[in-house]
């Protein structure tokens, strides 16, 4: 069976060369006589894998020397608790609620202190990002938290808030899609299942001065310092995810040529879909143009019945997992790094055909 174009928001499409390399290594990694999934995390082979993965991440993202990298199980959702546990020294923090996951993060943080919702776009069903110039920062905030790309609603920050407190950002659905200035953040975290690797891990990039501030009763595995001090091997790490992440980073470095090229490819892909949406009237794209995500494109047909028919017909043409999230409805095309431009072109061709068949 031919591979489909997978528009899932996560677990999501992986680069074909990465899958092929993993397939070749699956039964035996190099000359070890065993798979990466079998080998000890204390073995020389795996120690080399995790060291190479971190080194590649540092090169690709240009991570400054005063930031530590932690590979953590539990996904980005666990980070909703780890961030306040480790950082909420003043007993309060500022949160921007610009979508579902930032709302969940704020709700989780309320268990550990006072959460100030300083910005929200809920009144417009999260179709825009508030202007940072209009958002005041609380004087006693330990940190300011944002979700930089909103997977469900299809929005993204086009400029970061300038904060006195450390900026903490969930980059789960946009990490590695374009260059970023890591020094603008106190903490970056992301689940790997959208743009990096199979599901099962999150990565946190933490400025050194923010380590070591967790309360004494913080569980060991929820303390960033515990994980960082043990080089992410305090307990058995998610070895397969780390290996796969290393292969994806190698693909970005050696085949794509880095994040500047990755950004250009992503902009070209997104333009194919957004240009079509802007040229017709059958489909509606709810997100304000200035804040459109390059990774997650949302749109609707004229009725819910046509939305359902669209998704059913798309699957028959090898365009799968196009259904929108239940909070939004309609359709959502997640066009992460590994989605080829040909997949987006095929989607637009199907959209044109479906519209023509249904009075568009």
CSV table of C-alpha atoms in Angstrom, one decimal:
chain,number,residue,atom,x,y,z
A,1,UNK,CA,0.0,0.0,0.0
A,2,UNK,CA,1.3,3.5,-0.9
A,3,UNK,CA,2.0,5.9,2.0
A,4,UNK,CA,-0.8,8.4,2.6
A,5,UNK,CA,-0.4,12.2,3.2
A,6,UNK,CA,-0.9,12.3,7.0
A,7,UNK,CA,-2.2,15.7,8.2
A,8,UNK,CA,-2.5,14.6,11.9
A,9,UNK,CA,-1.8,17.1,14.6
A,10,UNK,CA,0.2,14.5,16.5
A,11,UNK,CA,1.4,11.9,16.5
A,12,UNK,CA,2.3,13.2,13.2
A,13,UNK,CA,4.1,12.6,9.9
A,14,UNK,CA,7.9,11.8,10.2
A,15,UNK,CA,10.4,12.4,7.4
A,16,UNK,CA,10.6,9.4,5.1
A,17,UNK,CA,14.5,9.3,5.3
A,18,UNK,CA,14.2,9.2,9.1
A,19,UNK,CA,11.8,6.2,9.0
A,20,UNK,CA,14.0,4.4,6.4
A,21,UNK,CA,17.1,4.9,8.6
A,22,UNK,CA,15.2,3.7,11.7
A,23,UNK,CA,14.0,0.7,9.7
A,24,UNK,CA,17.5,-0.2,8.7
A,25,UNK,CA,18.7,0.1,12.3
A,26,UNK,CA,15.7,-1.6,13.9
A,27,UNK,CA,16.9,-5.1,14.3
A,28,UNK,CA,20.6,-4.2,14.9
A,29,UNK,CA,22.1,-0.8,15.6
A,30,UNK,CA,25.5,-0.6,13.9
A,31,UNK,CA,27.4,-3.7,15.1
A,32,UNK,CA,25.9,-3.9,18.5
A,33,UNK,CA,23.9,-7.1,17.9
A,34,UNK,CA,20.8,-5.4,19.3
A,35,UNK,CA,18.2,-2.8,18.6
A,36,UNK,CA,18.2,0.7,20.1
A,37,UNK,CA,14.9,-0.4,21.8
A,38,UNK,CA,16.8,-3.2,23.6
A,39,UNK,CA,20.1,-1.7,24.6
A,40,UNK,CA,21.0,-0.4,28.0
A,41,UNK,CA,20.8,3.3,28.5
A,42,UNK,CA,24.1,3.0,30.2
A,43,UNK,CA,25.8,1.3,27.3
A,44,UNK,CA,28.5,3.2,25.3
A,45,UNK,CA,26.3,3.0,22.2
A,46,UNK,CA,23.3,4.7,23.8
A,47,UNK,CA,25.5,7.2,25.6
A,48,UNK,CA,26.8,8.2,22.2
A,49,UNK,CA,23.3,8.5,20.8
A,50,UNK,CA,22.0,10.8,23.6
A,51,UNK,CA,25.1,12.9,23.5
A,52,UNK,CA,24.9,13.3,19.7
A,53,UNK,CA,21.1,14.1,19.9
A,54,UNK,CA,21.7,16.9,22.4
A,55,UNK,CA,24.7,18.2,20.4
A,56,UNK,CA,22.7,18.3,17.2
A,57,UNK,CA,19.8,20.1,19.0
A,58,UNK,CA,22.2,22.7,20.3
A,59,UNK,CA,23.7,23.3,16.8
A,60,UNK,CA,20.3,23.4,15.0
A,61,UNK,CA,18.7,25.8,17.5
A,62,UNK,CA,22.0,27.7,18.3
A,63,UNK,CA,21.3,27.1,22.1
A,64,UNK,CA,23.6,29.3,24.2
A,65,UNK,CA,26.1,27.6,26.6
A,66,UNK,CA,24.2,28.8,29.7
A,67,UNK,CA,21.1,26.8,28.8
A,68,UNK,CA,20.6,23.1,29.8
A,69,UNK,CA,18.7,20.5,27.8
A,70,UNK,CA,16.5,17.9,29.5
A,71,UNK,CA,14.8,14.9,27.9
A,72,UNK,CA,11.7,14.2,30.0
A,73,UNK,CA,8.9,11.6,29.8
A,74,UNK,CA,5.3,12.7,30.2
A,75,UNK,CA,5.0,15.0,27.2
A,76,UNK,CA,4.3,18.7,27.2
A,77,UNK,CA,1.3,18.1,29.5
A,78,UNK,CA,3.6,17.2,32.4
A,79,UNK,CA,5.5,20.4,31.8
A,80,UNK,CA,2.3,22.3,32.7
A,81,UNK,CA,3.0,21.2,36.3
A,82,UNK,CA,6.8,21.1,36.2
A,83,UNK,CA,7.1,24.8,35.2
A,84,UNK,CA,5.2,26.2,38.2
A,85,UNK,CA,6.8,23.6,40.5
A,86,UNK,CA,10.3,24.8,39.5
A,87,UNK,CA,9.8,28.4,38.7
A,88,UNK,CA,6.9,29.9,40.8
A,89,UNK,CA,9.1,31.3,43.5
A,90,UNK,CA,7.0,34.4,44.2
A,91,UNK,CA,3.8,32.3,44.4
A,92,UNK,CA,2.4,33.7,41.2
A,93,UNK,CA,2.9,33.8,37.4
A,94,UNK,CA,1.4,35.4,34.3
A,95,UNK,CA,-0.3,33.3,31.6
A,96,UNK,CA,-1.5,34.2,28.1
A,97,UNK,CA,-4.5,32.0,27.3
A,98,UNK,CA,-4.6,32.0,23.5
A,99,UNK,CA,-5.9,28.5,22.9
A,100,UNK,CA,-6.7,25.1,24.5
A,101,UNK,CA,-3.3,24.1,25.7
A,102,UNK,CA,-2.3,27.4,27.2
A,103,UNK,CA,-5.7,27.3,29.1
A,104,UNK,CA,-4.8,23.8,30.4
A,105,UNK,CA,-1.4,25.0,31.4
A,106,UNK,CA,-2.9,27.9,33.3
A,107,UNK,CA,-5.4,25.6,35.1
A,108,UNK,CA,-2.6,23.2,36.1
A,109,UNK,CA,-0.5,26.1,37.4
A,110,UNK,CA,-3.3,27.2,39.7
A,111,UNK,CA,-2.5,24.2,41.9
A,112,UNK,CA,0.8,25.7,42.8
A,113,UNK,CA,0.1,29.4,43.2
A,114,UNK,CA,-1.8,32.5,41.8
A,115,UNK,CA,-2.2,32.6,38.1
A,116,UNK,CA,-2.7,35.9,36.5
A,117,UNK,CA,-4.5,35.6,33.1
A,118,UNK,CA,-3.0,38.8,31.6
A,119,UNK,CA,-4.1,38.1,28.0
A,120,UNK,CA,-6.8,36.0,26.3
A,121,UNK,CA,-8.4,35.7,22.9
A,122,UNK,CA,-11.2,33.5,24.1
A,123,UNK,CA,-13.9,36.0,23.3
A,124,UNK,CA,-13.1,35.6,19.6
A,125,UNK,CA,-12.7,31.8,19.8
A,126,UNK,CA,-8.9,32.2,19.8
A,127,UNK,CA,-8.7,33.5,16.2
A,128,UNK,CA,-6.0,36.0,17.0
A,129,UNK,CA,-3.1,36.8,19.4
A,130,UNK,CA,-3.4,39.9,21.6
A,131,UNK,CA,-0.9,42.7,21.0
A,132,UNK,CA,2.0,42.4,23.4
A,133,UNK,CA,2.1,46.2,23.7
A,134,UNK,CA,-1.4,46.1,25.2
A,135,UNK,CA,-0.6,43.4,27.8
A,136,UNK,CA,0.7,44.5,31.2
A,137,UNK,CA,3.0,42.3,33.2
A,138,UNK,CA,2.3,41.6,36.8
A,139,UNK,CA,5.0,43.1,39.0
A,140,UNK,CA,5.4,40.0,41.1
A,141,UNK,CA,5.2,37.4,38.4
A,142,UNK,CA,7.8,34.7,38.6
A,143,UNK,CA,7.5,34.1,34.9
A,144,UNK,CA,5.3,34.7,31.9
A,145,UNK,CA,3.9,31.7,30.0
A,146,UNK,CA,2.8,31.5,26.4
A,147,UNK,CA,1.9,28.7,23.9
A,148,UNK,CA,3.7,30.1,20.8
A,149,UNK,CA,1.7,28.1,18.2
A,150,UNK,CA,-1.8,26.9,18.8
A,151,UNK,CA,-2.3,23.5,17.3
A,152,UNK,CA,-6.1,23.4,17.7
A,153,UNK,CA,-7.0,26.9,16.6
A,154,UNK,CA,-4.3,27.5,14.0
A,155,UNK,CA,-2.7,30.7,15.4
A,156,UNK,CA,0.8,31.7,16.2
A,157,UNK,CA,2.7,34.5,17.9
A,158,UNK,CA,4.3,36.8,15.3
A,159,UNK,CA,6.1,38.7,18.0
A,160,UNK,CA,7.1,37.7,21.5
A,161,UNK,CA,6.1,39.6,24.6
A,162,UNK,CA,9.0,41.6,26.1
A,163,UNK,CA,9.0,40.6,29.7
A,164,UNK,CA,11.0,41.4,32.8
A,165,UNK,CA,10.2,38.0,34.3
A,166,UNK,CA,11.5,34.9,32.4
A,167,UNK,CA,9.5,34.0,29.3
A,168,UNK,CA,8.4,30.4,29.4
A,169,UNK,CA,7.1,29.0,26.1
A,170,UNK,CA,5.4,25.8,24.9
A,171,UNK,CA,6.7,25.3,21.4
A,172,UNK,CA,5.3,21.8,20.9
A,173,UNK,CA,3.8,22.4,17.4
A,174,UNK,CA,6.3,24.8,15.9
A,175,UNK,CA,9.7,23.8,17.3
A,176,UNK,CA,12.4,23.3,14.6
A,177,UNK,CA,10.1,24.9,11.9
A,178,UNK,CA,12.1,28.1,11.8
A,179,UNK,CA,15.0,29.8,13.5
A,180,UNK,CA,14.4,31.2,17.0
A,181,UNK,CA,16.5,33.2,19.4
A,182,UNK,CA,16.7,30.9,22.5
A,183,UNK,CA,18.2,33.7,24.6
A,184,UNK,CA,14.8,35.5,24.5
A,185,UNK,CA,13.3,32.7,26.7
A,186,UNK,CA,13.9,31.5,30.2
A,187,UNK,CA,12.4,28.0,29.4
A,188,UNK,CA,11.4,26.4,26.2
A,189,UNK,CA,9.6,23.1,26.3
A,190,UNK,CA,7.9,20.9,23.6
A,191,UNK,CA,6.4,17.5,23.2
A,192,UNK,CA,8.2,15.7,20.4
A,193,UNK,CA,5.3,14.0,18.7
A,194,UNK,CA,4.3,16.9,16.4
A,195,UNK,CA,7.5,17.9,14.6
A,196,UNK,CA,10.4,15.8,16.0
A,197,UNK,CA,9.9,12.2,16.9
A,198,UNK,CA,7.3,9.5,18.0
A,199,UNK,CA,5.1,10.3,21.0
A,200,UNK,CA,6.5,9.7,24.4
A,201,UNK,CA,8.8,12.5,25.4
A,202,UNK,CA,9.2,16.3,26.0
A,203,UNK,CA,12.3,18.4,25.8
A,204,UNK,CA,13.0,21.3,28.1
A,205,UNK,CA,15.6,23.9,27.4
A,206,UNK,CA,16.3,25.8,30.7
A,207,UNK,CA,18.4,28.8,31.4
A,208,UNK,CA,20.9,27.8,34.1
A,209,UNK,CA,19.9,30.5,36.7
A,210,UNK,CA,16.4,29.1,36.8
A,211,UNK,CA,17.6,25.7,38.0
A,212,UNK,CA,17.7,24.7,41.7
A,213,UNK,CA,14.7,26.7,42.8
A,214,UNK,CA,12.1,24.0,43.3
A,215,UNK,CA,10.7,23.4,46.8
A,216,UNK,CA,12.5,20.8,48.9
A,217,UNK,CA,9.4,18.5,48.7
A,218,UNK,CA,9.4,18.4,44.9
A,219,UNK,CA,9.4,14.8,43.6
A,220,UNK,CA,12.9,14.1,42.1
A,221,UNK,CA,11.6,13.5,38.6
A,222,UNK,CA,9.6,16.7,38.6
A,223,UNK,CA,12.7,18.8,39.5
A,224,UNK,CA,14.5,20.1,36.4
A,225,UNK,CA,17.8,20.1,38.3
A,226,UNK,CA,17.6,16.4,39.1
A,227,UNK,CA,17.2,15.6,35.4
A,228,UNK,CA,19.8,18.0,34.2
A,229,UNK,CA,22.4,17.0,36.8
A,230,UNK,CA,22.0,13.4,35.7
A,231,UNK,CA,22.3,14.2,32.0
A,232,UNK,CA,18.7,13.1,31.5
A,233,UNK,CA,19.5,9.6,32.8
A,234,UNK,CA,18.4,9.8,36.5
A,235,UNK,CA,16.1,7.0,35.5
A,236,UNK,CA,15.7,5.0,32.3
A,237,UNK,CA,15.1,7.7,29.6
A,238,UNK,CA,12.8,7.2,26.5
A,239,UNK,CA,15.7,5.8,24.5
A,240,UNK,CA,13.8,5.2,21.2
A,241,UNK,CA,12.4,8.8,21.2
A,242,UNK,CA,15.8,10.2,21.8
A,243,UNK,CA,17.3,8.1,19.0
A,244,UNK,CA,14.5,9.1,16.6
A,245,UNK,CA,14.9,12.8,17.5
A,246,UNK,CA,18.6,12.5,16.7
A,247,UNK,CA,17.7,11.2,13.2
A,248,UNK,CA,15.2,14.0,12.6
A,249,UNK,CA,17.8,16.6,13.6
A,250,UNK,CA,20.4,14.9,11.3
A,251,UNK,CA,17.8,15.2,8.5
A,252,UNK,CA,17.3,18.9,9.2
A,253,UNK,CA,21.0,19.6,9.4
A,254,UNK,CA,22.3,17.4,6.5
A,255,UNK,CA,19.4,17.2,4.0
A,256,UNK,CA,17.4,20.4,4.6
A,257,UNK,CA,20.4,22.6,5.4
A,258,UNK,CA,19.3,24.0,8.7
A,259,UNK,CA,16.3,26.0,10.1
A,260,UNK,CA,16.5,29.0,7.7
A,261,UNK,CA,15.9,26.5,4.8
A,262,UNK,CA,13.3,24.7,6.8
A,263,UNK,CA,11.4,28.0,7.4
A,264,UNK,CA,11.5,28.8,3.7
A,265,UNK,CA,10.1,25.4,2.8
A,266,UNK,CA,7.4,25.8,5.4
A,267,UNK,CA,6.4,29.2,4.2
A,268,UNK,CA,6.1,27.9,0.7
A,269,UNK,CA,3.9,25.0,1.7
A,270,UNK,CA,1.6,27.2,3.8
A,271,UNK,CA,1.3,29.7,1.0
A,272,UNK,CA,-0.1,27.1,-1.3
A,273,UNK,CA,-2.9,26.4,1.1
A,274,UNK,CA,-3.6,29.9,2.3
A,275,UNK,CA,-3.4,31.4,-1.2
A,276,UNK,CA,-6.1,29.0,-2.3
A,277,UNK,CA,-8.3,29.7,0.8
A,278,UNK,CA,-8.0,33.5,0.1
A,279,UNK,CA,-8.9,33.1,-3.6
A,280,UNK,CA,-12.4,31.4,-3.1
A,281,UNK,CA,-15.5,31.7,-1.0
A,282,UNK,CA,-16.6,28.1,-0.5
A,283,UNK,CA,-14.3,27.5,2.5
A,284,UNK,CA,-13.9,29.8,5.4
A,285,UNK,CA,-10.6,30.3,7.2
A,286,UNK,CA,-11.4,31.7,10.7
A,287,UNK,CA,-7.9,32.9,11.8
A,288,UNK,CA,-7.0,36.5,11.3
A,289,UNK,CA,-4.4,36.6,8.6
A,290,UNK,CA,-1.7,38.2,10.6
A,291,UNK,CA,-1.7,35.3,13.1
A,292,UNK,CA,-2.0,32.3,10.8
A,293,UNK,CA,0.0,29.3,11.8
A,294,UNK,CA,2.5,27.9,9.4
A,295,UNK,CA,2.0,24.4,11.0
A,296,UNK,CA,-1.7,24.0,11.6
A,297,UNK,CA,-4.2,25.4,9.0
A,298,UNK,CA,-7.9,25.4,10.0
A,299,UNK,CA,-10.9,25.9,7.7
A,300,UNK,CA,-14.5,24.9,7.3
A,301,UNK,CA,-17.0,24.0,4.6
A,302,UNK,CA,-20.4,25.8,4.5
A,303,UNK,CA,-22.1,23.1,6.8
A,304,UNK,CA,-21.2,20.5,9.3
A,305,UNK,CA,-22.5,17.9,7.0
A,306,UNK,CA,-20.2,19.0,4.2
A,307,UNK,CA,-17.3,19.1,6.7
A,308,UNK,CA,-18.0,15.4,7.4
A,309,UNK,CA,-18.3,14.6,3.7
A,310,UNK,CA,-15.1,16.4,3.0
A,311,UNK,CA,-13.1,14.4,5.6
A,312,UNK,CA,-14.6,11.1,4.4
A,313,UNK,CA,-13.8,11.9,0.7
A,314,UNK,CA,-10.3,13.1,1.6
A,315,UNK,CA,-9.4,9.8,3.3
A,316,UNK,CA,-10.4,7.9,0.2
A,317,UNK,CA,-7.9,10.0,-1.7
A,318,UNK,CA,-5.1,9.3,0.7
A,319,UNK,CA,-5.4,12.6,2.6
A,320,UNK,CA,-5.9,11.4,6.2
A,321,UNK,CA,-6.5,12.8,9.6
A,322,UNK,CA,-7.8,16.1,8.2
A,323,UNK,CA,-10.8,16.4,10.6
A,324,UNK,CA,-10.6,19.5,12.9
A,325,UNK,CA,-10.5,19.3,16.6
A,326,UNK,CA,-13.8,18.9,18.4
A,327,UNK,CA,-13.4,22.4,19.9
A,328,UNK,CA,-13.3,24.0,16.5
A,329,UNK,CA,-14.9,21.6,14.0
A,330,UNK,CA,-14.3,21.7,10.3
A,331,UNK,CA,-10.9,20.7,9.1
A,332,UNK,CA,-7.3,21.1,10.2
A,333,UNK,CA,-4.3,20.4,8.0
A,334,UNK,CA,-1.2,20.0,10.1
A,335,UNK,CA,1.6,20.6,7.7
A,336,UNK,CA,4.7,20.0,9.8
A,337,UNK,CA,8.3,19.9,8.6
A,338,UNK,CA,7.9,16.4,7.3
A,339,UNK,CA,4.8,17.1,5.2
A,340,UNK,CA,6.1,17.4,1.6
A,341,UNK,CA,4.8,20.3,-0.6
A,342,UNK,CA,3.3,17.6,-2.9
A,343,UNK,CA,0.9,16.7,0.0
A,344,UNK,CA,-0.3,20.3,0.3
A,345,UNK,CA,-0.7,20.5,-3.4
A,346,UNK,CA,-2.8,17.3,-3.4
A,347,UNK,CA,-4.9,18.7,-0.6
A,348,UNK,CA,-5.7,21.9,-2.5
A,349,UNK,CA,-6.6,19.9,-5.7
A,350,UNK,CA,-9.0,17.8,-3.6
A,351,UNK,CA,-10.5,21.0,-2.0
A,352,UNK,CA,-11.1,22.5,-5.5
A,353,UNK,CA,-12.8,19.3,-6.7
A,354,UNK,CA,-14.9,19.0,-3.6
A,355,UNK,CA,-16.0,22.6,-3.8
A,356,UNK,CA,-17.0,22.2,-7.5
A,357,UNK,CA,-19.0,19.1,-6.6
A,358,UNK,CA,-20.9,20.9,-3.9
A,359,UNK,CA,-21.8,24.2,-5.4
A,360,UNK,CA,-18.6,26.1,-4.8
